[in-house]
XYZ file of C-alpha atoms in Angstrom:
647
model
C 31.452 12.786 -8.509
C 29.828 13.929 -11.850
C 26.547 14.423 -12.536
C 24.800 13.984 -16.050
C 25.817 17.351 -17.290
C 29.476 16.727 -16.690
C 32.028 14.531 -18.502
C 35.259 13.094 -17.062
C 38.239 13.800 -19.184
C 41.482 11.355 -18.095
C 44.505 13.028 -18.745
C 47.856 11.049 -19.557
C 49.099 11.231 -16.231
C 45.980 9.218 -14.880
C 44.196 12.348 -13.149
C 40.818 13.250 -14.226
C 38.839 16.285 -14.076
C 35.214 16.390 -14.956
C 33.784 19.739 -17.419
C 30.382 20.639 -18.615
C 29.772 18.313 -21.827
C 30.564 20.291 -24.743
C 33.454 20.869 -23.541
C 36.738 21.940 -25.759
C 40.576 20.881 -25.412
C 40.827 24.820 -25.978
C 39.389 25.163 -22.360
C 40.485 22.254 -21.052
C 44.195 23.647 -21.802
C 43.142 27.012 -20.057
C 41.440 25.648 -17.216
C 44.579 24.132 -16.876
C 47.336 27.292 -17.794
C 46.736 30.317 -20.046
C 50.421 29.577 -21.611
C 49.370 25.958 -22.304
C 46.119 27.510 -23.966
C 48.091 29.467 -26.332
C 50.234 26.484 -27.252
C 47.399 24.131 -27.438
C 46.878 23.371 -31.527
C 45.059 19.819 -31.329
C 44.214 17.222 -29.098
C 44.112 13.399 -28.996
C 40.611 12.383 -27.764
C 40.246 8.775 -27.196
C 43.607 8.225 -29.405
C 41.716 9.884 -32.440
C 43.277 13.452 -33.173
C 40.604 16.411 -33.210
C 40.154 19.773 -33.569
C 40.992 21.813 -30.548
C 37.569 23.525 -30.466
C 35.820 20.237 -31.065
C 32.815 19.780 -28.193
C 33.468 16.732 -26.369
C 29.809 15.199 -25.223
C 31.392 11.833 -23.793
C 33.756 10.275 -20.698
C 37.500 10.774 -23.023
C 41.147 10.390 -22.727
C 42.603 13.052 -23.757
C 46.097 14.387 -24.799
C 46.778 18.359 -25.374
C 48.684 18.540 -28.332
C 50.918 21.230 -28.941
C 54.064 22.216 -31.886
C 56.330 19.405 -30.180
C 54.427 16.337 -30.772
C 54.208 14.356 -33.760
C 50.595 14.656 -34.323
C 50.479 18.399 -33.520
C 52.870 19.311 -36.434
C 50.743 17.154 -38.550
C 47.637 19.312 -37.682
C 50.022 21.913 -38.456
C 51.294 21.453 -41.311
C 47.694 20.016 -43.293
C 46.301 23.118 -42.129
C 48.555 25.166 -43.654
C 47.699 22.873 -46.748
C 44.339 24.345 -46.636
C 46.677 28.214 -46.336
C 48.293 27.220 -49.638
C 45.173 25.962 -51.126
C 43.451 29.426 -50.339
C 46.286 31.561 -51.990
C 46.439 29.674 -55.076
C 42.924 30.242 -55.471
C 43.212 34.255 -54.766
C 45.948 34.106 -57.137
C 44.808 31.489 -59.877
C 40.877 31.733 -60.205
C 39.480 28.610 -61.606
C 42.080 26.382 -60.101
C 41.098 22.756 -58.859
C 41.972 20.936 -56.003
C 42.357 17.070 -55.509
C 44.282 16.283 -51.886
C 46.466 18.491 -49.732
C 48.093 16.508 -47.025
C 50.452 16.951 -44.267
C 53.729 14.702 -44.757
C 56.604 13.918 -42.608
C 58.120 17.177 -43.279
C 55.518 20.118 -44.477
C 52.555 18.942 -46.416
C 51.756 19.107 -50.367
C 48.477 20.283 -52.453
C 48.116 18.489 -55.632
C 46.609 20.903 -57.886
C 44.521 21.544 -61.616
C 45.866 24.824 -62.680
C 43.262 24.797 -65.804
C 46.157 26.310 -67.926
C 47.366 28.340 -66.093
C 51.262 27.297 -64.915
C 53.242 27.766 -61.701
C 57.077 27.680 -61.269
C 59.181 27.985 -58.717
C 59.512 32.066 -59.927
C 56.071 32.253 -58.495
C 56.751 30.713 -54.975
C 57.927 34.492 -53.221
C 54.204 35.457 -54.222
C 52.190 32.892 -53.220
C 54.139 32.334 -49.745
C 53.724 36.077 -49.298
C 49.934 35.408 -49.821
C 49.907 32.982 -47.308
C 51.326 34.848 -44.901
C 48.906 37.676 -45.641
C 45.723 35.660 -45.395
C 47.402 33.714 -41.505
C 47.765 37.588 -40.317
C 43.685 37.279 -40.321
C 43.759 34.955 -37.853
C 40.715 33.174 -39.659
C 39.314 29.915 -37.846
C 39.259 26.811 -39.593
C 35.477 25.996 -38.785
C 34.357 22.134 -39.472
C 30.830 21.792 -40.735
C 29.487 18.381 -40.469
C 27.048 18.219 -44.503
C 25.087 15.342 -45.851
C 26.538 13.919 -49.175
C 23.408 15.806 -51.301
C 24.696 18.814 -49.526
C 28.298 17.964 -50.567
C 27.886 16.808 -53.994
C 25.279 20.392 -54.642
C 28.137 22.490 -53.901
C 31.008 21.473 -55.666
C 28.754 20.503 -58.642
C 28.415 24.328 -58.295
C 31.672 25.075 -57.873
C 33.387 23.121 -60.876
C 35.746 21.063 -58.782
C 35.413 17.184 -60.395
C 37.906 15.825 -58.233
C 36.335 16.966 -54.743
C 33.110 14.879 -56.651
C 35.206 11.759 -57.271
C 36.286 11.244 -53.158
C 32.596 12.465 -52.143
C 31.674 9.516 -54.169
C 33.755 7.288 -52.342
C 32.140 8.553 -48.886
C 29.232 7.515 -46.978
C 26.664 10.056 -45.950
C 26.940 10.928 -42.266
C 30.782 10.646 -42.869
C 31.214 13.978 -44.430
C 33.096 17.283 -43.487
C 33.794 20.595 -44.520
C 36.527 22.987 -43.410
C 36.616 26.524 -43.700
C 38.521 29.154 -42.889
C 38.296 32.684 -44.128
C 37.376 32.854 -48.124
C 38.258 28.988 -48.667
C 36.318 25.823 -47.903
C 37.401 22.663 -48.475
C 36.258 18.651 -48.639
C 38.173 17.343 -45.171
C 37.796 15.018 -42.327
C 40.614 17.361 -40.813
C 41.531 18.080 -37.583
C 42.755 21.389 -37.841
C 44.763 24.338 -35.895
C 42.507 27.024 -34.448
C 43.076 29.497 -37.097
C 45.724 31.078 -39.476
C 47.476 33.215 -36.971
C 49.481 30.338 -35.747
C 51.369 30.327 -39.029
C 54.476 32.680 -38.766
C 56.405 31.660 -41.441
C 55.810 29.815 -44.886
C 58.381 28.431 -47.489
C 58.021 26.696 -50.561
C 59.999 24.226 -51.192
C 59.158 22.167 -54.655
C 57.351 21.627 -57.491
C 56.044 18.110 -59.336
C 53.702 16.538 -61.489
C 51.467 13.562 -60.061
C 48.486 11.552 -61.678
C 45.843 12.051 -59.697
C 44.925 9.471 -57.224
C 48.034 7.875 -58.179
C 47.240 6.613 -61.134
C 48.898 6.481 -64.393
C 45.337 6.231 -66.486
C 44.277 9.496 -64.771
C 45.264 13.273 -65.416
C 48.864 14.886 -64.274
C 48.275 17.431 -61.625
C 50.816 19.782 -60.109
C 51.836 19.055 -56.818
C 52.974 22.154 -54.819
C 55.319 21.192 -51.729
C 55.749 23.778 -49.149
C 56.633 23.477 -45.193
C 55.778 25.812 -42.011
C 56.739 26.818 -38.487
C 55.350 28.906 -35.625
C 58.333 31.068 -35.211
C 60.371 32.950 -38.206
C 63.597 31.391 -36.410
C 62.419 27.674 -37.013
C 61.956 28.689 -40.658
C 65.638 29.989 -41.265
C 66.767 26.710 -39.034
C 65.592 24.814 -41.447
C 66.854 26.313 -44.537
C 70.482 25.975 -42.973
C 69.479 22.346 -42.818
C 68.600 22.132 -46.254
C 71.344 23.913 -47.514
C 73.400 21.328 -45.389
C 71.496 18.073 -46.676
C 71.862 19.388 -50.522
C 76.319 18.642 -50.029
C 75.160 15.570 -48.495
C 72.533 14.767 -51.126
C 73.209 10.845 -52.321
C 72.387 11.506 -55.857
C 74.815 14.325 -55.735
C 77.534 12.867 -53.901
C 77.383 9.417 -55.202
C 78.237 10.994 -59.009
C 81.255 13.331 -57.678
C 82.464 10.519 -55.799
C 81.654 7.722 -58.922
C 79.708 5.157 -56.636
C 76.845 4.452 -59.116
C 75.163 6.183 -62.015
C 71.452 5.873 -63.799
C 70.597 5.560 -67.533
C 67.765 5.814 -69.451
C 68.437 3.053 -71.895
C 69.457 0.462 -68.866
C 65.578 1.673 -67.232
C 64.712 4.018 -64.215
C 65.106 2.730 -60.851
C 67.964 0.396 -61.994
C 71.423 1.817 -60.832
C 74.543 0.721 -62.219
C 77.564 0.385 -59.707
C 80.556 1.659 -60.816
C 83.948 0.388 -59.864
C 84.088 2.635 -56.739
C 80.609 1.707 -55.350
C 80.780 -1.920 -55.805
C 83.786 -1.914 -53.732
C 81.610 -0.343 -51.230
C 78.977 -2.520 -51.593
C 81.588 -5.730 -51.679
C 82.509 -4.761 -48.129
C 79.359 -4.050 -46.655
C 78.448 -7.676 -48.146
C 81.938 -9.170 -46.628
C 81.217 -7.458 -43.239
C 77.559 -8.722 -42.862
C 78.836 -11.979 -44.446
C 81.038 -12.348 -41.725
C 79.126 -11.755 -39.064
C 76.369 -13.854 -40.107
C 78.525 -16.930 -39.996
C 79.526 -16.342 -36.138
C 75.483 -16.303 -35.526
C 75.542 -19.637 -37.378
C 74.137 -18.430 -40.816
C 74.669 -20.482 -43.872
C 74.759 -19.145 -47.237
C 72.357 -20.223 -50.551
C 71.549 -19.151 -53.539
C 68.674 -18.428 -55.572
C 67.522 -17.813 -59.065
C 66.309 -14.008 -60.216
C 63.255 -15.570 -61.768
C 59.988 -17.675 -60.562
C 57.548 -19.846 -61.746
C 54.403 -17.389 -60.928
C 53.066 -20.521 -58.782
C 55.717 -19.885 -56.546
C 54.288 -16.414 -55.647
C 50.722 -17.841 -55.793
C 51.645 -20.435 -53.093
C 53.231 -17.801 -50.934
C 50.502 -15.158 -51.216
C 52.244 -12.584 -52.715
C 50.664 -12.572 -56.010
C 47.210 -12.118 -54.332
C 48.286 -8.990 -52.617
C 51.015 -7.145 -55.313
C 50.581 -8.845 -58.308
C 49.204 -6.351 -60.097
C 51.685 -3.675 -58.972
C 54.716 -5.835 -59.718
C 56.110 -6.405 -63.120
C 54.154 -8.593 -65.425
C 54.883 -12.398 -66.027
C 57.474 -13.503 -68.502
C 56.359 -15.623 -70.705
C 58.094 -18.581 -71.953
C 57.137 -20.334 -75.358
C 55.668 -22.917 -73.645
C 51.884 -22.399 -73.572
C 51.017 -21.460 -69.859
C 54.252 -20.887 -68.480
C 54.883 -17.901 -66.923
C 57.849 -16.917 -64.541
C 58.054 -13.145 -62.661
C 61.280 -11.508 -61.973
C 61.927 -12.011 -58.516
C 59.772 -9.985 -56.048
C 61.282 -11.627 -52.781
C 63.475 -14.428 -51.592
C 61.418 -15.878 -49.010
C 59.213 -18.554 -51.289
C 62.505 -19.340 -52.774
C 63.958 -20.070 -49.122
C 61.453 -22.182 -48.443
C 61.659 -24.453 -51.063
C 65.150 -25.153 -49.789
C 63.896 -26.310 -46.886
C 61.941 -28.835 -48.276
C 64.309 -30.001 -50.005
C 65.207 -32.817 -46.959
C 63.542 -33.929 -43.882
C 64.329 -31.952 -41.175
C 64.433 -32.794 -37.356
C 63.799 -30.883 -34.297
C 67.504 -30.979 -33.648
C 67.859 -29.924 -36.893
C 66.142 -26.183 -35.989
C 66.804 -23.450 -36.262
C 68.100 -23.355 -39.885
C 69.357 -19.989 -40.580
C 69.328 -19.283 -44.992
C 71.070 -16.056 -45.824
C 71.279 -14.412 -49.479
C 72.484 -11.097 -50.699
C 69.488 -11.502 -52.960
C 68.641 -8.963 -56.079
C 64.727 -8.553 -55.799
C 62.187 -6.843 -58.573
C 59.573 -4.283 -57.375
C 57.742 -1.699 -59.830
C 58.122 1.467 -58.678
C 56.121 4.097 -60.590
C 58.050 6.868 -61.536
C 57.750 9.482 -59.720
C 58.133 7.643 -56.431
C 61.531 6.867 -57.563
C 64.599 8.982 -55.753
C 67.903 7.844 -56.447
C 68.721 4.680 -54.226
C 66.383 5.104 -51.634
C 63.685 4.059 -53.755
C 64.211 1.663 -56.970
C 63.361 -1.398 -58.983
C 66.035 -3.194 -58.563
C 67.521 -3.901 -54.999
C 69.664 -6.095 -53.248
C 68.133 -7.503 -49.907
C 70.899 -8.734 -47.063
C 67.804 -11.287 -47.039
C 67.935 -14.519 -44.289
C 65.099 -16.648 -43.559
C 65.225 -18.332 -39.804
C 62.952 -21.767 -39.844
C 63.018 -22.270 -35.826
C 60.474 -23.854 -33.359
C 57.722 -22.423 -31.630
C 59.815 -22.464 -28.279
C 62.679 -20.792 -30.246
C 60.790 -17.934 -31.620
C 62.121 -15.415 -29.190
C 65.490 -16.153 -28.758
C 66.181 -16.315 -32.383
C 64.299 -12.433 -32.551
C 66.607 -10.927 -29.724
C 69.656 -12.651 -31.292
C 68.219 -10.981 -34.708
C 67.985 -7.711 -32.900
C 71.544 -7.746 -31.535
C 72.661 -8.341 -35.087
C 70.975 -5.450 -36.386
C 71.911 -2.921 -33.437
C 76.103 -4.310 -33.972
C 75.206 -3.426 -37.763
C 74.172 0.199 -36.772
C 76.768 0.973 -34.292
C 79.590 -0.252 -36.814
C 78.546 2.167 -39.189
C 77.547 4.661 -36.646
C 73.870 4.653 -37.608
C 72.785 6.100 -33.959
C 69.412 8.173 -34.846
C 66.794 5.823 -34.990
C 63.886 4.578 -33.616
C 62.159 0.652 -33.412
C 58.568 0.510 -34.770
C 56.598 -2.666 -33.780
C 54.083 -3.051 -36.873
C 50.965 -4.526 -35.825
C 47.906 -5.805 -37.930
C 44.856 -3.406 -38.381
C 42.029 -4.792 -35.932
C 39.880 -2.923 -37.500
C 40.829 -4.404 -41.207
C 41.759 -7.820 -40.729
C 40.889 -9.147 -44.101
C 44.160 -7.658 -45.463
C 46.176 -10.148 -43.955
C 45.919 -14.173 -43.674
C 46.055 -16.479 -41.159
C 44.473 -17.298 -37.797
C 44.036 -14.968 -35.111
C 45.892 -16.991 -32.617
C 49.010 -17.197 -34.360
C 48.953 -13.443 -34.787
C 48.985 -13.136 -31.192
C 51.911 -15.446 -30.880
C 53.477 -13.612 -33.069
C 52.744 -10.092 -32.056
C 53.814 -10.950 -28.632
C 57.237 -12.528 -29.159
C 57.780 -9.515 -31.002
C 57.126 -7.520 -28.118
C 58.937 -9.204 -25.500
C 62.033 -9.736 -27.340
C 62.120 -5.320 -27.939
C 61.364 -4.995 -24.469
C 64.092 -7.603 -23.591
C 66.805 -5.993 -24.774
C 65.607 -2.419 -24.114
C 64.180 -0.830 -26.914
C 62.706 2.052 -27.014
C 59.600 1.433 -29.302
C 56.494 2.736 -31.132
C 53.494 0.551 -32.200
C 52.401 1.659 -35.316
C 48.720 -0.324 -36.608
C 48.196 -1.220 -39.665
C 52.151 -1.320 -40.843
C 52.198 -5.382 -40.635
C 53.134 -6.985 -43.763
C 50.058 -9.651 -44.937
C 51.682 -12.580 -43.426
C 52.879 -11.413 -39.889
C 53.964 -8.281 -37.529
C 57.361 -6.919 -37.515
C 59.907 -5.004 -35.980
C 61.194 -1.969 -38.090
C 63.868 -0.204 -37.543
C 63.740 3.452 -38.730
C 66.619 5.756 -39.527
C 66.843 9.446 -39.846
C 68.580 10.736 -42.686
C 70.508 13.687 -43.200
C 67.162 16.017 -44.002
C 65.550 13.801 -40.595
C 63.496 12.019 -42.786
C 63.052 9.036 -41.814
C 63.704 5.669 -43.546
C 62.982 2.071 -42.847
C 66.221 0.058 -42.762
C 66.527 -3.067 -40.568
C 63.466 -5.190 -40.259
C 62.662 -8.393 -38.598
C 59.611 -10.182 -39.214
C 57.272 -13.282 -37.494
C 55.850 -15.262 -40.290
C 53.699 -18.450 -39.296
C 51.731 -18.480 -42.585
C 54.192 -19.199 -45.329
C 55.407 -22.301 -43.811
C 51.452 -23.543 -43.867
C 51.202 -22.448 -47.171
C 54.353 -24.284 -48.232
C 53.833 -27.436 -46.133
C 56.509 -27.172 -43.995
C 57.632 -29.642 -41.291
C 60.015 -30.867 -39.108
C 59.574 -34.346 -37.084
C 59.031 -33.391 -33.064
C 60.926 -34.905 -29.990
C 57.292 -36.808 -30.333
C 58.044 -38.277 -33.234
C 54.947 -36.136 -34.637
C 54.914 -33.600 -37.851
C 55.366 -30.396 -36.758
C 55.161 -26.794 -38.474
C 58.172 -24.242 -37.985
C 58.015 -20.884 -37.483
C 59.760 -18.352 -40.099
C 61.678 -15.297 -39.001
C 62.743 -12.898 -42.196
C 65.204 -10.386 -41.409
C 67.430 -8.023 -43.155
C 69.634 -5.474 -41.072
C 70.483 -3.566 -43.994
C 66.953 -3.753 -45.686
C 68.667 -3.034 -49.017
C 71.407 -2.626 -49.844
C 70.646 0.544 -52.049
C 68.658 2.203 -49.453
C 71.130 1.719 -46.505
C 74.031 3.079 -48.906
C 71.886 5.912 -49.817
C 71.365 6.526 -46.193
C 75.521 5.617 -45.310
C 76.432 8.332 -47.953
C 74.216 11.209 -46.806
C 75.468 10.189 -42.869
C 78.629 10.436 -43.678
C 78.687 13.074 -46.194
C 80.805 10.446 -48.335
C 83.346 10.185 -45.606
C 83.152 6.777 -45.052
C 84.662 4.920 -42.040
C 88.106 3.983 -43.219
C 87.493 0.309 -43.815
C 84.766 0.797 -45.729
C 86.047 3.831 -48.029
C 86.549 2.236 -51.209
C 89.765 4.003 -51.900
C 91.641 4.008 -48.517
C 94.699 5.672 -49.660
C 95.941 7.663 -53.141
C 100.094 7.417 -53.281
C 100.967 10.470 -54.610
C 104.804 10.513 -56.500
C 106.282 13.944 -56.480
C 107.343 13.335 -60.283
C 107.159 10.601 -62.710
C 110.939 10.174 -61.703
C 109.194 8.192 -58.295
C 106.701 6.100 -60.318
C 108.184 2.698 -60.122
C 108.654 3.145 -56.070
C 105.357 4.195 -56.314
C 103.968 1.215 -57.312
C 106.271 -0.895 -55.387
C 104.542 0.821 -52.269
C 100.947 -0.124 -53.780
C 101.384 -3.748 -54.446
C 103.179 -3.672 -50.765
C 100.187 -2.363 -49.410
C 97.519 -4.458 -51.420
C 99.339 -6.964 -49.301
C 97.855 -5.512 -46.486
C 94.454 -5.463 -47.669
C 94.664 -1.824 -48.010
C 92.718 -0.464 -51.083
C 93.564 2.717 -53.608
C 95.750 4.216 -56.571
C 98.614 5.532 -57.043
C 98.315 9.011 -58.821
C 100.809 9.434 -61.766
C 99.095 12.316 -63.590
C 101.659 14.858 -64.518
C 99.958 17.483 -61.684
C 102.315 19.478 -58.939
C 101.755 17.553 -55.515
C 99.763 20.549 -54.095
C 97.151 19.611 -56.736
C 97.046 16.133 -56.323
C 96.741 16.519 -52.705
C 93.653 19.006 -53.120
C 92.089 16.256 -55.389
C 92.474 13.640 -52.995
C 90.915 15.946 -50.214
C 87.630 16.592 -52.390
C 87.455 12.499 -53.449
C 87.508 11.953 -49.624
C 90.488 9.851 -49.565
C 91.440 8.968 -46.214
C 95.363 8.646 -46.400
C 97.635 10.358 -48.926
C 100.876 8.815 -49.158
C 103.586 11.113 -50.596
C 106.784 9.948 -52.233
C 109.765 11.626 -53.242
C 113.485 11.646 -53.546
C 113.927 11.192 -49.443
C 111.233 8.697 -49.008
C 112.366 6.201 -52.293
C 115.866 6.777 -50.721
C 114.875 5.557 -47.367
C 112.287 3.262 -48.038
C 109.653 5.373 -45.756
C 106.395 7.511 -46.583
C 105.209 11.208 -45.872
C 101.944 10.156 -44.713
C 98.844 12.720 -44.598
C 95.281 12.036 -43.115
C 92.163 13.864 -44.575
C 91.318 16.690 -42.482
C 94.412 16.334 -40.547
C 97.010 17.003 -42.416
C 100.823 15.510 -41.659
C 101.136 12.837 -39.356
C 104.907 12.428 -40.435
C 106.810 10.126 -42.233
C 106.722 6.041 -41.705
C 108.233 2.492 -42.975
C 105.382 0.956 -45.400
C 105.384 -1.860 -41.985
C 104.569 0.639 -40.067
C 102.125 2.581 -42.077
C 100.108 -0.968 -42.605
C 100.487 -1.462 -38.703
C 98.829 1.971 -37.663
C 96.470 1.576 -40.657
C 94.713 -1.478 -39.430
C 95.110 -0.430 -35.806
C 92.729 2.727 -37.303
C 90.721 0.639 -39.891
C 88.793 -1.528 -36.760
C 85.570 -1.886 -37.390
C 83.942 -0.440 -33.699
């Protein structure tokens, strides 16, 4: 039993242990092992992440963190922030900082060089600093300050931007962090100290407004990532190395899938043939499944009257991040390029009584959707202005909620395994508790909500993480996240529990009562986009799709012009077959046109020659395989499809 000097600490396996208040993770971890103690870089106290050498005065849960978890790298990583920030300054006097946070892979320091300029020629020097100043093994040492306190010394020290967030800050709120010559504005938590960091790289180099915003000044934003161990370091470089071949951007130009252009506008890809043929089978294969789970198909317009937004919401929340209203030459007309499909969706609905045997009523649209993007957010497909949502609106009854979510969720999980999309993760995105005015509607429908979301994941076994704050303004949802080839992760699939925009609409459906009822309105989209999840497909695959997707299945390759016309006769037999590609007459020796094939990633090369036009057969050779001997065009069409199954 504790006494009043004491404090009982709850560890995640339930036991509890009570230390003298005051007391550290630090020696919590070495009361506990001296090789957990040296592993120990921050700890979760009552699910807030501190400092290791924070005093804890209070009863706490708490959870050691170390290199492996999530929100130990992230400690990591935005104290090695603070490491960059302190060589720049030893190398750049009368440099300026705004924010240096960690990110989902290293962290970044936006920076006022006053000047002075940085390239990526500099990046050996200042990661050689670094690595000087962690060999001090300097603590990073919080100092609680009053605002006064705050705003006195980087008056003093010239630094606007630190000035600008103290501003936004409320005294008793405020934090310093310092750690050998350095001190920085921060609500951290931090690693112990510098020794930690074994090994530093630099990895980029951007401009970005400050704060975000376009009106303010361009910064430099210095990207750099660290590790523990010099081995983790060189790991990762191989990865790199690896995820530049499978780069989209640089893969989707060699392979002609879709290109950018200034004069069409950033963010807006154009499809070339190769990559709309990709994109036409994605859409037949989702198509197709969508009308087994009883989909039906509509239609909608790539414009809006900007009442339509107002009804739903969305104008209130993103309006003035979207594009701007078109005007018409009608006085007080305005229309916006389409943001979403859901208002639209629901306007078909209304459009004739519905029933309770009517529901549910499944709408699905491969609809083209408007978002501004500023520019430097925008990375090839993964993040546009103009996208393509696999988009499908569910308007179901209360009691019908869940089972239409699992049956959503099985759609989504065929989706990945199809495509072989098997690293990822479901994230159940909750409201903020704690910041409820961002969203509408009434706290009991949230629940509902929240909770079939819940039960359905845990229903059909998912593995999940609940992430507050992530809900979109209208309901929870169920994310699905997908690793990409650098292990970044992206949000693909999503599934979402909407009882607002039906109220706001006026939707209704007569009960087995005979009484007006409101629906309830699932969105979903197991792509997402289709831009994203292509971006995501090509780096996957390195551009090796699976075989019924690959936009050119096979390349027919004539020894000499002398074979042309069988050739082609061999094409058009095999277009009969649904099987997709070209027949190569370019005036190249075989060897060549075989090599060409290989780097295109076509899956089947089909040679013909004197023997083959004589006997009516193929000399048929598989990517990465080589021969697989000769066959009829029946048979080649037979084993093709037999290989071609979707999983």
């Amino acid at each position: 039993m504790k006494d009043e000097s004491q404090v009982k600490i709850t560890l995640p396996d339930g036991s509890e242990r009570f230390y003298p208040k005051g007391v550290t993770a630090l020696e919590i971890a070495l009361s506990i092992s001296e090789g957990l103690a040296r592993n120990v870089i921050a700890a979760k106290v009552n699910n807030e992440v501190w400092d290791p050498t924070r005093q804890i005065t209070e009863d706490s849960l708490v959870k050691l963190l170390t290199w492996n978890d999530e929100d130990g790298k992230a400690t990591f990583w935005h104290s090695s922030a603070h490491l960059l920030a302190e060589a720049l300054e030893a190398l750049y006097p009368g440099i300026k900082f705004g924010t240096g946070p960690s990110i989902e892979k290293g962290f970044y320091y936006d920076v006022d060089l006053g000047g002075q300029t940085i390239s990526q020629e500099d990046f050996p020097k200042i990661e050689a600093k670094m690595l000087e100043l962690a060999r001090q093994k300097n603590e990073y040492i919080r100092k609680p300050i009053s605002k006064a306190e705050a705003i006195d010394y980087f008056t003093k020290k010239g630094d606007e931007y630190k000035l600008e967030l103290i501003d936004g800050l409320e005294d008793g709120s405020i934090t310093l962090y310092e750690q050998g010559g350095f001190t920085d504005l921060c609500r951290g938590p931090h690693i112990p100290n510098t020794g930690f960091i074994k090994a530093a790289k630099l990895t980029n180099i951007a401009g970005a407004y400050w704060r975000n915003k376009q009106e303010n000044k361009m910064l430099t934003r210095i990207y750099g990532i660290t590790f523990p161990k010099q081995k983790e370091l060189e790991e990762y470089v191989t990865l790199m190395e690896e995820a530049k071949k499978r780069d989209h951007r640089r893969l989707g130009k060699e392979l002609e899938l879709f290109a950018f252009s200034e004069k069409v506008g950033q963010g807006l890809p154009l499809w070339l043939p190769k990559g709309a043929m990709l994109r036409e089978r994605l859409q037949a294969f989702l198509s197709k499944a969508q009308a087994r789970a009883g989909y039906t198909p509509v239609v909608t317009p790539n414009i809006g009257s900007k009442e339509l937004y107002v009804t739903s919401g969305h104008w209130e929340k993103y309006g003035k991040d979207s594009f701007q209203p078109i005007k018409t030459p009608n006085p007080g007309e305005e229309y916006l390029l389409k943001p979403m499909n859901c208002p639209h969706h629901c306007e078909i609905y209304k459009t004739s009584p519905r029933s309770y045997k009517d529901l549910p009523l499944r709408f699905s649209e491969f609809g083209t959707v408007y978002r501004y993007e500023q520019s430097g957010e925008l990375h090839g497909l993964t993040r546009v202005r103009g996208f393509t949502q696999d988009d499908a609106h569910i308007f179901c009854r209360p009691d019908q909620v869940k089972e239409e979510f699992i049956r959503v969720i099985d759609l989504v999980l065929y989706v990945f395994k199809s495509l072989g999309f098997e690293d990822y993760s479901a994230q159940v995105s909750l409201r903020d508790p704690n910041d409820k005015v961002k969203y509408i509607g009434k706290d009991e429908d949230w629940e509902k909500a929240e909770n079939a979301i819940v039960e359905a994941a845990a229903e059909r076994g998912l593995k999940t993480v609940t992430e507050l704050g992530e809900a979109a303004f209208y309901g929870p949802k169920l994310d699905f996240m997908v690793r990409d080839a650098l292990g970044r992760k992206w949000q693909l699939g999503t599934i979402q529990v909407d009882y607002q925009m039906p109220k706001r609409f006026g939707l209704e459906y007569t009960g087995s009562d005979n009484q007006k009822h409101q629906p309830v309105m699932i969105h979903r989209a197991p792509f997402g986009s289709m831009e994203r999840f292509i971006a995501i497909l090509i780096e996957n695959t390195a551009g090796q799709f699976p075989l019924w997707l690959s936009p050119d299945q096979i390349a027919i390759l004539p020894i000499s012009e002398k074979f042309a016309d069988y050739a082609e006769d061999v094409f058009f037999q095999l277009q009969d077959h649904d099987i997709r590609g070209f027949v190569d007459h370019r005036d190249e020796k075989i060897g060549r046109k075989i090599r060409d094939a290989e780097v295109t990633k076509v899956p089947f090369m089909l040679i013909v020659g004197e023997k083959e036009a004589a006997e009516g057969k193929l000399s048929v050779r598989r990517k990465g395989e080589g021969d697989l001997g000769s066959m009829t065009i029946e048979e080649f069409a037979a084993f093709f499809k037999k290989e071609a199954a979707i999983a």
